[in-house]
PDB file of C-alpha atoms in Angstrom:
ATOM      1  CA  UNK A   1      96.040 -34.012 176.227  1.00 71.00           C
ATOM      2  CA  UNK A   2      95.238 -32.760 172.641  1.00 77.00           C
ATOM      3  CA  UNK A   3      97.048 -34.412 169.877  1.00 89.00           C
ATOM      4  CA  UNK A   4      98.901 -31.663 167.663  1.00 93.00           C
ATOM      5  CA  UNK A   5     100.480 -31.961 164.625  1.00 95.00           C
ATOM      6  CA  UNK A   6     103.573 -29.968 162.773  1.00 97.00           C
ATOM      7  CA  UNK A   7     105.033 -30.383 159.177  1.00 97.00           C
ATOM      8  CA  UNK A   8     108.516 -32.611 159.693  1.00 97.00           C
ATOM      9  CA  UNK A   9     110.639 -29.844 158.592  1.00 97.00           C
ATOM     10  CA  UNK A  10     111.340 -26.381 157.265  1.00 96.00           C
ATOM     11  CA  UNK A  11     113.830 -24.020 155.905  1.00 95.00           C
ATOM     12  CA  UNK A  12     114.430 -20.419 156.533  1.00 95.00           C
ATOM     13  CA  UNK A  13     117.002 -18.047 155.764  1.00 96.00           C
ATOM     14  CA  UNK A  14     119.457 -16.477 158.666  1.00 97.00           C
ATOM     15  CA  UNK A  15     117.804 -13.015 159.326  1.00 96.00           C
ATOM     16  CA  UNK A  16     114.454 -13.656 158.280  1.00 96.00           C
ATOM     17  CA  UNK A  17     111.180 -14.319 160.280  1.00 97.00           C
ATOM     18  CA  UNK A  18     110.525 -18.481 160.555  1.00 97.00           C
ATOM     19  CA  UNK A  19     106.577 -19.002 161.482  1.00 97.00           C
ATOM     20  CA  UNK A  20     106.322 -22.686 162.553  1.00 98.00           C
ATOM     21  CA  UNK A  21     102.638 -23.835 162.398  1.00 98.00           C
ATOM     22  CA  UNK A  22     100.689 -26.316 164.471  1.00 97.00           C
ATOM     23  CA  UNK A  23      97.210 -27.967 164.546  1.00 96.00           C
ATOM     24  CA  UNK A  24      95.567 -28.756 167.212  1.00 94.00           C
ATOM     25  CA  UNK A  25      92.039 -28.748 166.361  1.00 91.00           C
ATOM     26  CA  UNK A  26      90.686 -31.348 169.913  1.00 90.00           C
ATOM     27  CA  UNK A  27      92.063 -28.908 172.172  1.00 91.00           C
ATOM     28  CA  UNK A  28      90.066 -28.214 175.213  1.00 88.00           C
ATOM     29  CA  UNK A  29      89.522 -25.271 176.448  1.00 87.00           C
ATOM     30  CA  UNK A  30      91.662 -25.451 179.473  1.00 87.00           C
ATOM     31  CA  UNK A  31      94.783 -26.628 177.324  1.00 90.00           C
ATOM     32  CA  UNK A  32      97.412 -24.477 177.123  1.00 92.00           C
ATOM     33  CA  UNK A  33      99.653 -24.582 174.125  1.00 94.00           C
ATOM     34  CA  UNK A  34     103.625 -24.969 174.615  1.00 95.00           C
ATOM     35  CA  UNK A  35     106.519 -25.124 172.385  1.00 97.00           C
ATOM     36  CA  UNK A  36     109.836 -26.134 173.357  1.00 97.00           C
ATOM     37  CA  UNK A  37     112.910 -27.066 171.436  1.00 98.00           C
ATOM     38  CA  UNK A  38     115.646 -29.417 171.316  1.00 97.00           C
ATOM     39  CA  UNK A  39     118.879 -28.430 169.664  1.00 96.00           C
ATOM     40  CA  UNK A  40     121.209 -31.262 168.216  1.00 90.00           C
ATOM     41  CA  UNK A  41     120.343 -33.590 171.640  1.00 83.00           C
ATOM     42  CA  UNK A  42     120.383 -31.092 174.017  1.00 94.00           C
ATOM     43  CA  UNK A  43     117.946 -31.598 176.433  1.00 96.00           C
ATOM     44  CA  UNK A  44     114.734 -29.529 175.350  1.00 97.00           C
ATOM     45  CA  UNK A  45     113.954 -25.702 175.767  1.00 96.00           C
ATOM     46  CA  UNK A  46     110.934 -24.330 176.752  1.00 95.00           C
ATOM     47  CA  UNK A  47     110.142 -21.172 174.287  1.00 96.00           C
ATOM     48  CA  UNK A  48     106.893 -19.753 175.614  1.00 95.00           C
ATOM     49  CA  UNK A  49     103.270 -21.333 175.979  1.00 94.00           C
ATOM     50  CA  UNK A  50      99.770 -19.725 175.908  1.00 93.00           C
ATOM     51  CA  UNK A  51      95.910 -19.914 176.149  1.00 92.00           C
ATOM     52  CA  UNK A  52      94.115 -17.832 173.539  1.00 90.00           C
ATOM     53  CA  UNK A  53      95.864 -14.781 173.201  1.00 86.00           C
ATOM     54  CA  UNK A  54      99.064 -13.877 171.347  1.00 94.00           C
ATOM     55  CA  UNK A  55     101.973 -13.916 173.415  1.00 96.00           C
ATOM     56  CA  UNK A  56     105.553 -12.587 173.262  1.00 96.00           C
ATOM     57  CA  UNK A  57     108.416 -12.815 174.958  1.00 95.00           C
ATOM     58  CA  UNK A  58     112.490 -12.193 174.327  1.00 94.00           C
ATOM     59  CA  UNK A  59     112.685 -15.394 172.426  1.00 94.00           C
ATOM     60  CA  UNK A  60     109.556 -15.572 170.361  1.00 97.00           C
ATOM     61  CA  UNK A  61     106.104 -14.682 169.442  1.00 98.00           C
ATOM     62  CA  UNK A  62     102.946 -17.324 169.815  1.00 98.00           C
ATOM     63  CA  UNK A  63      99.869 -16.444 167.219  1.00 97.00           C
ATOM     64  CA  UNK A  64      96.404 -18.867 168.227  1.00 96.00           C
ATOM     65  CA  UNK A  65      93.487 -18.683 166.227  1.00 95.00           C
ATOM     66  CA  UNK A  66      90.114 -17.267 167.582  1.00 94.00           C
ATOM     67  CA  UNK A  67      88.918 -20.973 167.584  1.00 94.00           C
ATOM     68  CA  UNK A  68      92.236 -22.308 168.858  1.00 94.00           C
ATOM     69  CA  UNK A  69      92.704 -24.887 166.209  1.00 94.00           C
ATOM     70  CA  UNK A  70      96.147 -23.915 165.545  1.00 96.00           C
ATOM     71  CA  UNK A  71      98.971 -21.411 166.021  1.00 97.00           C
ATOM     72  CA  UNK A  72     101.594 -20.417 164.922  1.00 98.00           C
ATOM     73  CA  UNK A  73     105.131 -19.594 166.626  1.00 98.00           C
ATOM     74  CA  UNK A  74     107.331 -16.936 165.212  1.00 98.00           C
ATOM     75  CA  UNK A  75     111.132 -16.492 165.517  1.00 97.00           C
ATOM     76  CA  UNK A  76     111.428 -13.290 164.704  1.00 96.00           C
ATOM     77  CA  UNK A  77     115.266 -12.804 163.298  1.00 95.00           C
ATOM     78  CA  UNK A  78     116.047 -16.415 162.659  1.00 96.00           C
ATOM     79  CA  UNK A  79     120.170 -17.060 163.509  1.00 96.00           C
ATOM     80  CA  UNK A  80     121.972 -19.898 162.818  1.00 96.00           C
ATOM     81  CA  UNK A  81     121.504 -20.835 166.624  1.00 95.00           C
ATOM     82  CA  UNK A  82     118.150 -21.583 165.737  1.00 97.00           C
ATOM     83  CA  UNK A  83     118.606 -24.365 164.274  1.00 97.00           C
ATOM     84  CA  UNK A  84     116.388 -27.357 165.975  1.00 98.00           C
ATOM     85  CA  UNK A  85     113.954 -29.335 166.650  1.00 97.00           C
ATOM     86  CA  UNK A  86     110.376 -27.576 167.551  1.00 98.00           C
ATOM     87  CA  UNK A  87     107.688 -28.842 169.481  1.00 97.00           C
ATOM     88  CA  UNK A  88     104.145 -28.115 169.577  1.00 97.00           C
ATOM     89  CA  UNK A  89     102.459 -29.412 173.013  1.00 95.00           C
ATOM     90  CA  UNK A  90      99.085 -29.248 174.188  1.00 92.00           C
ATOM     91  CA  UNK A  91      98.861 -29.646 177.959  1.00 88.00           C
ATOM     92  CA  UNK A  92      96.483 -28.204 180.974  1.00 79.00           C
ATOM     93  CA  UNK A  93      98.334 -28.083 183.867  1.00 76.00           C
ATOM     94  CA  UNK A  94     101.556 -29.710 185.048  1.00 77.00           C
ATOM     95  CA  UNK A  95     102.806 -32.896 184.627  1.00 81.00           C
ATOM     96  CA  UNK A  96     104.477 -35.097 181.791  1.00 90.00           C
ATOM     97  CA  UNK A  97     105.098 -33.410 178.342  1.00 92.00           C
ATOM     98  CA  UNK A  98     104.123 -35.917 175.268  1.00 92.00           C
ATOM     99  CA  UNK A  99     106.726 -34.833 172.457  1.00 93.00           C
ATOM    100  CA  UNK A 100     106.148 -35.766 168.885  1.00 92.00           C
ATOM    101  CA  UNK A 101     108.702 -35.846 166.261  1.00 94.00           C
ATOM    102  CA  UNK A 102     108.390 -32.001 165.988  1.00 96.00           C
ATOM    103  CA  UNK A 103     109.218 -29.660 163.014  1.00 97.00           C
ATOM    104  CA  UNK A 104     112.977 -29.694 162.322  1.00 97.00           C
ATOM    105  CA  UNK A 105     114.209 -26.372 161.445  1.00 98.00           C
ATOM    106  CA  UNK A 106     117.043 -25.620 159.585  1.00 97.00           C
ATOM    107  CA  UNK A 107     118.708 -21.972 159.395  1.00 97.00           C
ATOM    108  CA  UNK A 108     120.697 -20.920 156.243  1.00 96.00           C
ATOM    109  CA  UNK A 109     123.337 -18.710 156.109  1.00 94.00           C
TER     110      UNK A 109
ATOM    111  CA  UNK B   1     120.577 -18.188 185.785  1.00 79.00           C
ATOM    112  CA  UNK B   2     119.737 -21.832 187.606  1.00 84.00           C
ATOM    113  CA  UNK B   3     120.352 -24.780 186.023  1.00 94.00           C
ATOM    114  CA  UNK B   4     119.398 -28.559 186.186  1.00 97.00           C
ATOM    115  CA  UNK B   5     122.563 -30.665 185.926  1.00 97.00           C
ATOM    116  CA  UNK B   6     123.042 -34.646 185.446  1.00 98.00           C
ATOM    117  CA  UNK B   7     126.133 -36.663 185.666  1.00 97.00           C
ATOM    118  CA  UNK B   8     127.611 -38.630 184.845  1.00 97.00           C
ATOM    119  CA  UNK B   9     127.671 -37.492 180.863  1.00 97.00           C
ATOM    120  CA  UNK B  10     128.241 -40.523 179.321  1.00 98.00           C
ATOM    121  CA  UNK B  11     128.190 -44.120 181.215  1.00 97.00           C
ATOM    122  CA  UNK B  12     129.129 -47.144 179.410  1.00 98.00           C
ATOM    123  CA  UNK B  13     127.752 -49.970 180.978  1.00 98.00           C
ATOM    124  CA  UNK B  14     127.522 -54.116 180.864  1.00 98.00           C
ATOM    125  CA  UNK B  15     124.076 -55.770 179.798  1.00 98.00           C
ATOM    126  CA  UNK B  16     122.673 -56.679 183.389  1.00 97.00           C
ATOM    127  CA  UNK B  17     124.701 -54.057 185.687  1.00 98.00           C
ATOM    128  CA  UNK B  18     122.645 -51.711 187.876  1.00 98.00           C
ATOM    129  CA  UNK B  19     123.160 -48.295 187.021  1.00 98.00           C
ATOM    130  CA  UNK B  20     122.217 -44.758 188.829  1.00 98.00           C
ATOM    131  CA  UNK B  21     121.784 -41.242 187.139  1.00 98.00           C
ATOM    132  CA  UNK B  22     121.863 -38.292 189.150  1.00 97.00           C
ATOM    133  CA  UNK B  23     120.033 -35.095 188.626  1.00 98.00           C
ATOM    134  CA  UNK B  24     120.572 -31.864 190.662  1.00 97.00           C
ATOM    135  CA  UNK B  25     117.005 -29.886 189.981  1.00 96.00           C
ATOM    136  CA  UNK B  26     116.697 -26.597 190.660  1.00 95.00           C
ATOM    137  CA  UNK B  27     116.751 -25.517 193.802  1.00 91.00           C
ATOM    138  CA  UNK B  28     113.389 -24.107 194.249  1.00 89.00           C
ATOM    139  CA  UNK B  29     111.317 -27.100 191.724  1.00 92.00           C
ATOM    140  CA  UNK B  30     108.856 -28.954 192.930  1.00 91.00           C
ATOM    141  CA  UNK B  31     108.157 -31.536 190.561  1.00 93.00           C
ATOM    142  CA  UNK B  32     110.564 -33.848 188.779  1.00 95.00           C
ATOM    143  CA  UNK B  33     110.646 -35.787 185.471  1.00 97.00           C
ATOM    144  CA  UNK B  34     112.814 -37.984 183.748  1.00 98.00           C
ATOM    145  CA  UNK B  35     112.514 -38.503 179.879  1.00 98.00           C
ATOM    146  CA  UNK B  36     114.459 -40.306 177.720  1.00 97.00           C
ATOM    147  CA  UNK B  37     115.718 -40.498 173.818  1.00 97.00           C
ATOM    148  CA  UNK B  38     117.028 -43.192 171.957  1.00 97.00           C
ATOM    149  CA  UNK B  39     119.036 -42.219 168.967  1.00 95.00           C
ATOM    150  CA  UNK B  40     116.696 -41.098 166.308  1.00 92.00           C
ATOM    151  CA  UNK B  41     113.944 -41.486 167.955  1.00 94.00           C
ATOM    152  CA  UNK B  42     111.350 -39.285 169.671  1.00 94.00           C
ATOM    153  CA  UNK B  43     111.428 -37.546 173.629  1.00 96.00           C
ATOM    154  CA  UNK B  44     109.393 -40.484 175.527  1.00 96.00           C
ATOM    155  CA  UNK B  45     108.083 -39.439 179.232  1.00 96.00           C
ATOM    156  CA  UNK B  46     108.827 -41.614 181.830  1.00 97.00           C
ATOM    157  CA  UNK B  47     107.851 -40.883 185.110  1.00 97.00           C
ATOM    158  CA  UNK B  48     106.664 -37.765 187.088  1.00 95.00           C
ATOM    159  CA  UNK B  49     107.745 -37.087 190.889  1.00 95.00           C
ATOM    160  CA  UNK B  50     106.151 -34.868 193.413  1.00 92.00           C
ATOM    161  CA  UNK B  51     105.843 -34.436 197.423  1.00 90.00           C
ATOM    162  CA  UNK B  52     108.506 -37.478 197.566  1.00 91.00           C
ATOM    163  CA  UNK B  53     106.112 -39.927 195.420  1.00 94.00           C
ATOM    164  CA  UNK B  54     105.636 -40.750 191.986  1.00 96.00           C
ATOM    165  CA  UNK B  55     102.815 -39.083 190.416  1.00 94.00           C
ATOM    166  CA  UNK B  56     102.535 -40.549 186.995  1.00 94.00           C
ATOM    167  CA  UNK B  57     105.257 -43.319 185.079  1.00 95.00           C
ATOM    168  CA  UNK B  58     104.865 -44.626 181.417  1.00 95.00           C
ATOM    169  CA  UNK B  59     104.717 -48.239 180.551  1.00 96.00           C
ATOM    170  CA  UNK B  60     108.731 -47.891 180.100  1.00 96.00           C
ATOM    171  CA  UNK B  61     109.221 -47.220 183.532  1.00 97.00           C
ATOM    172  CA  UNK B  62     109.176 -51.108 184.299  1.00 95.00           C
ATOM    173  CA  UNK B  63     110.229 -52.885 187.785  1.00 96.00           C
ATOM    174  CA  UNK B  64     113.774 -52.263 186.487  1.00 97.00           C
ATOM    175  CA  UNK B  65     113.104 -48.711 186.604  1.00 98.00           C
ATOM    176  CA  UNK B  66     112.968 -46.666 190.228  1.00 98.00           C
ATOM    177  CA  UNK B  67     113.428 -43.262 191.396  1.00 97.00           C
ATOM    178  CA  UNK B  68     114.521 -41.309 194.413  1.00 95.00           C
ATOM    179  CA  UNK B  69     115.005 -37.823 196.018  1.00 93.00           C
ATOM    180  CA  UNK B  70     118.231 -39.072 198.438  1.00 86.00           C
ATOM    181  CA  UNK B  71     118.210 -35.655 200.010  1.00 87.00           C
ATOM    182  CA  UNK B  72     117.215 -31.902 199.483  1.00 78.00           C
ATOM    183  CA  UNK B  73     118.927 -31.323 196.028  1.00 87.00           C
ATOM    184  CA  UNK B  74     119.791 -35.067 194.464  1.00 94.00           C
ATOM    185  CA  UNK B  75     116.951 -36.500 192.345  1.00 96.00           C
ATOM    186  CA  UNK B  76     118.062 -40.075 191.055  1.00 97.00           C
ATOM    187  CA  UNK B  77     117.375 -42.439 188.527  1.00 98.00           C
ATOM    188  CA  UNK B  78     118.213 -46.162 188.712  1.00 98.00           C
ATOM    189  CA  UNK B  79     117.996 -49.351 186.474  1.00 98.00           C
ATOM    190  CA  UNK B  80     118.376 -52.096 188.421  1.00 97.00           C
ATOM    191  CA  UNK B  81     119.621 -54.692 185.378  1.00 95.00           C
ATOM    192  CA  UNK B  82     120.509 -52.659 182.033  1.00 97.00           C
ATOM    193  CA  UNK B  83     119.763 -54.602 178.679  1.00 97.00           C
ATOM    194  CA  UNK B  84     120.849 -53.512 175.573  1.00 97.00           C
ATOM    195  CA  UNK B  85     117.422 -51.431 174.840  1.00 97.00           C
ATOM    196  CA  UNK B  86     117.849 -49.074 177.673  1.00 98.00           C
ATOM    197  CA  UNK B  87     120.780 -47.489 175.765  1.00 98.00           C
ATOM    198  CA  UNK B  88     119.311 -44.121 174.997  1.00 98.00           C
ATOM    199  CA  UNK B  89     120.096 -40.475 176.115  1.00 98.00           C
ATOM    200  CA  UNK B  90     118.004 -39.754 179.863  1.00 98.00           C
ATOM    201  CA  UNK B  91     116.696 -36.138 180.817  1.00 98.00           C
ATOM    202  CA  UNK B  92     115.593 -34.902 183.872  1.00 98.00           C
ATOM    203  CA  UNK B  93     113.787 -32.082 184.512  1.00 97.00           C
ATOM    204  CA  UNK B  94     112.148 -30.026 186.981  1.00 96.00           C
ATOM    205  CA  UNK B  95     109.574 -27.361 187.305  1.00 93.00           C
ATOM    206  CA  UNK B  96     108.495 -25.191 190.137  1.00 89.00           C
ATOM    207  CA  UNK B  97     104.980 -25.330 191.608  1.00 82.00           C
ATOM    208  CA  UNK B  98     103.399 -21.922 189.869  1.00 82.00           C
ATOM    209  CA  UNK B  99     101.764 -21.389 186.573  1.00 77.00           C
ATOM    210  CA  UNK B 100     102.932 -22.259 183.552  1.00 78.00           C
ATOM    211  CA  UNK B 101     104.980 -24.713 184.910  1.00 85.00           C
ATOM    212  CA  UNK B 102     107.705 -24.954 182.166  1.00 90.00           C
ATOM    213  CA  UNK B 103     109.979 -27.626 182.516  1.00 94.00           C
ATOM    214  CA  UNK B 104     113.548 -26.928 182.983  1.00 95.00           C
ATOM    215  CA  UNK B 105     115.518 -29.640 180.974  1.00 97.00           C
ATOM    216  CA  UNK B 106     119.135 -30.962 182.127  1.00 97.00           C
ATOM    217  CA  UNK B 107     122.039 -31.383 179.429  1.00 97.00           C
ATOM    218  CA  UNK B 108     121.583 -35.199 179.684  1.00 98.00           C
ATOM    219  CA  UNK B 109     123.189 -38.754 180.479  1.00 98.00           C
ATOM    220  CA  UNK B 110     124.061 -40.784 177.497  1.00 98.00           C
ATOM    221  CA  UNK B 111     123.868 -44.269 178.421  1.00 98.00           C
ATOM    222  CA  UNK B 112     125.374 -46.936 176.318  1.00 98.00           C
ATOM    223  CA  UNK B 113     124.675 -50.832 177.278  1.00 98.00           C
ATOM    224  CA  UNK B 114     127.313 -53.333 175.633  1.00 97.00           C
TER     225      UNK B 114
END
């Protein structure tokens, strides 16, 4: 599976859009992309996944680049509930998911 | 909405003791995970389960380590002789057998070894 890499942490303000990047530039082309999250060691969340086009679903939107290098997800209305740890995953079918330290987001009132 | 539950929450345990965690999957999954977390510390994979067999296990997943699916619902972890390094918080999971796959995560057993 594709190694992917995410900057350790960000800030956003409650209300506003948060746009989490990821690079994954040895993706193959049957590699999905997933994120998930982990709030304050709860056992992780999967947000949504996808393959090459943009995505969106009740919880969030998922931007990939034409090449698929790197995407980007997108909370849309950040809320202090968002607050957590989000991970970028690269993975082609099912089976075991390889979490990195993932960006930690914090959410400001 | 289904959920994947573990209990106990929290076991407290003696270096050496055998202990088992129990998942309850949902109902419909397919395939089975645990994961674990020490404090701090990243989400490490440790094995995979599907069709009553282990599919894939990480180099954690030891002879100390084994798994089981008792019965139609019950999917169980179990370390046969705890040392102190085991203490860590342990996830299962489960996903059914269609596309994408996502992994439902449980809330989690915290397991401390004294």
């Amino acid at each position: 599976d594709a190694k992917t890499t995410q900057p350790p942490s960000m800030d956003c303000a409650e209300g506003r859009a948060a746009n989490l990047p990821c690079n994954h530039s040895t993706i193959s082309g049957n590699e999905y992309v997933y994120w998930y999250r982990q709030i304050h060691s709860q056992g992780p969340q999967y947000i949504i996944h996808g393959l090459k086009n943009n995505e969106t679903n009740e919880m969030a939107s998922l931007i990939i680049t034409e090449d698929r290098k790197s995407s980007t997800l997108i909370l849309p209305h950040a809320t202090l509930r968002d607050t957590a740890v989000y991970y970028c995953i690269a993975l082609d079918s099912w089976g075991k998911l390889q979490f990195g330290a993932g960006t930690q987001v914090v959410v400001t009132p | 909405e289904p959920e994947v539950t573990q209990t106990p929450s929290h076991q407290v345990t003696q270096m050496g003791q055998e202990v088992i965690l129990r998942c309850v999957p949902i109902s419909n999954h397919l395939y089975f995970y645990w994961y674990r977390q020490i404090l701090g510390q990243k989400v490490e994979f440790l094995v995979s389960f599907y069709n009553n067999e282990i599919s894939e296990k990480s180099e954690i997943f030891d002879d100390q380590f084994s798994v089981e699916r008792p019965d139609g619902s019950n999917f169980t972890l179990k370390i046969r002789s705890t040392k102190l390094e085991d203490s860590a918080m342990y996830f299962c999971a489960s996903s059914g057998d269609n596309f994408p796959y996502e992994q439902y995560f449980g809330p989690g057993t915290r397991l401390t070894v004294t």
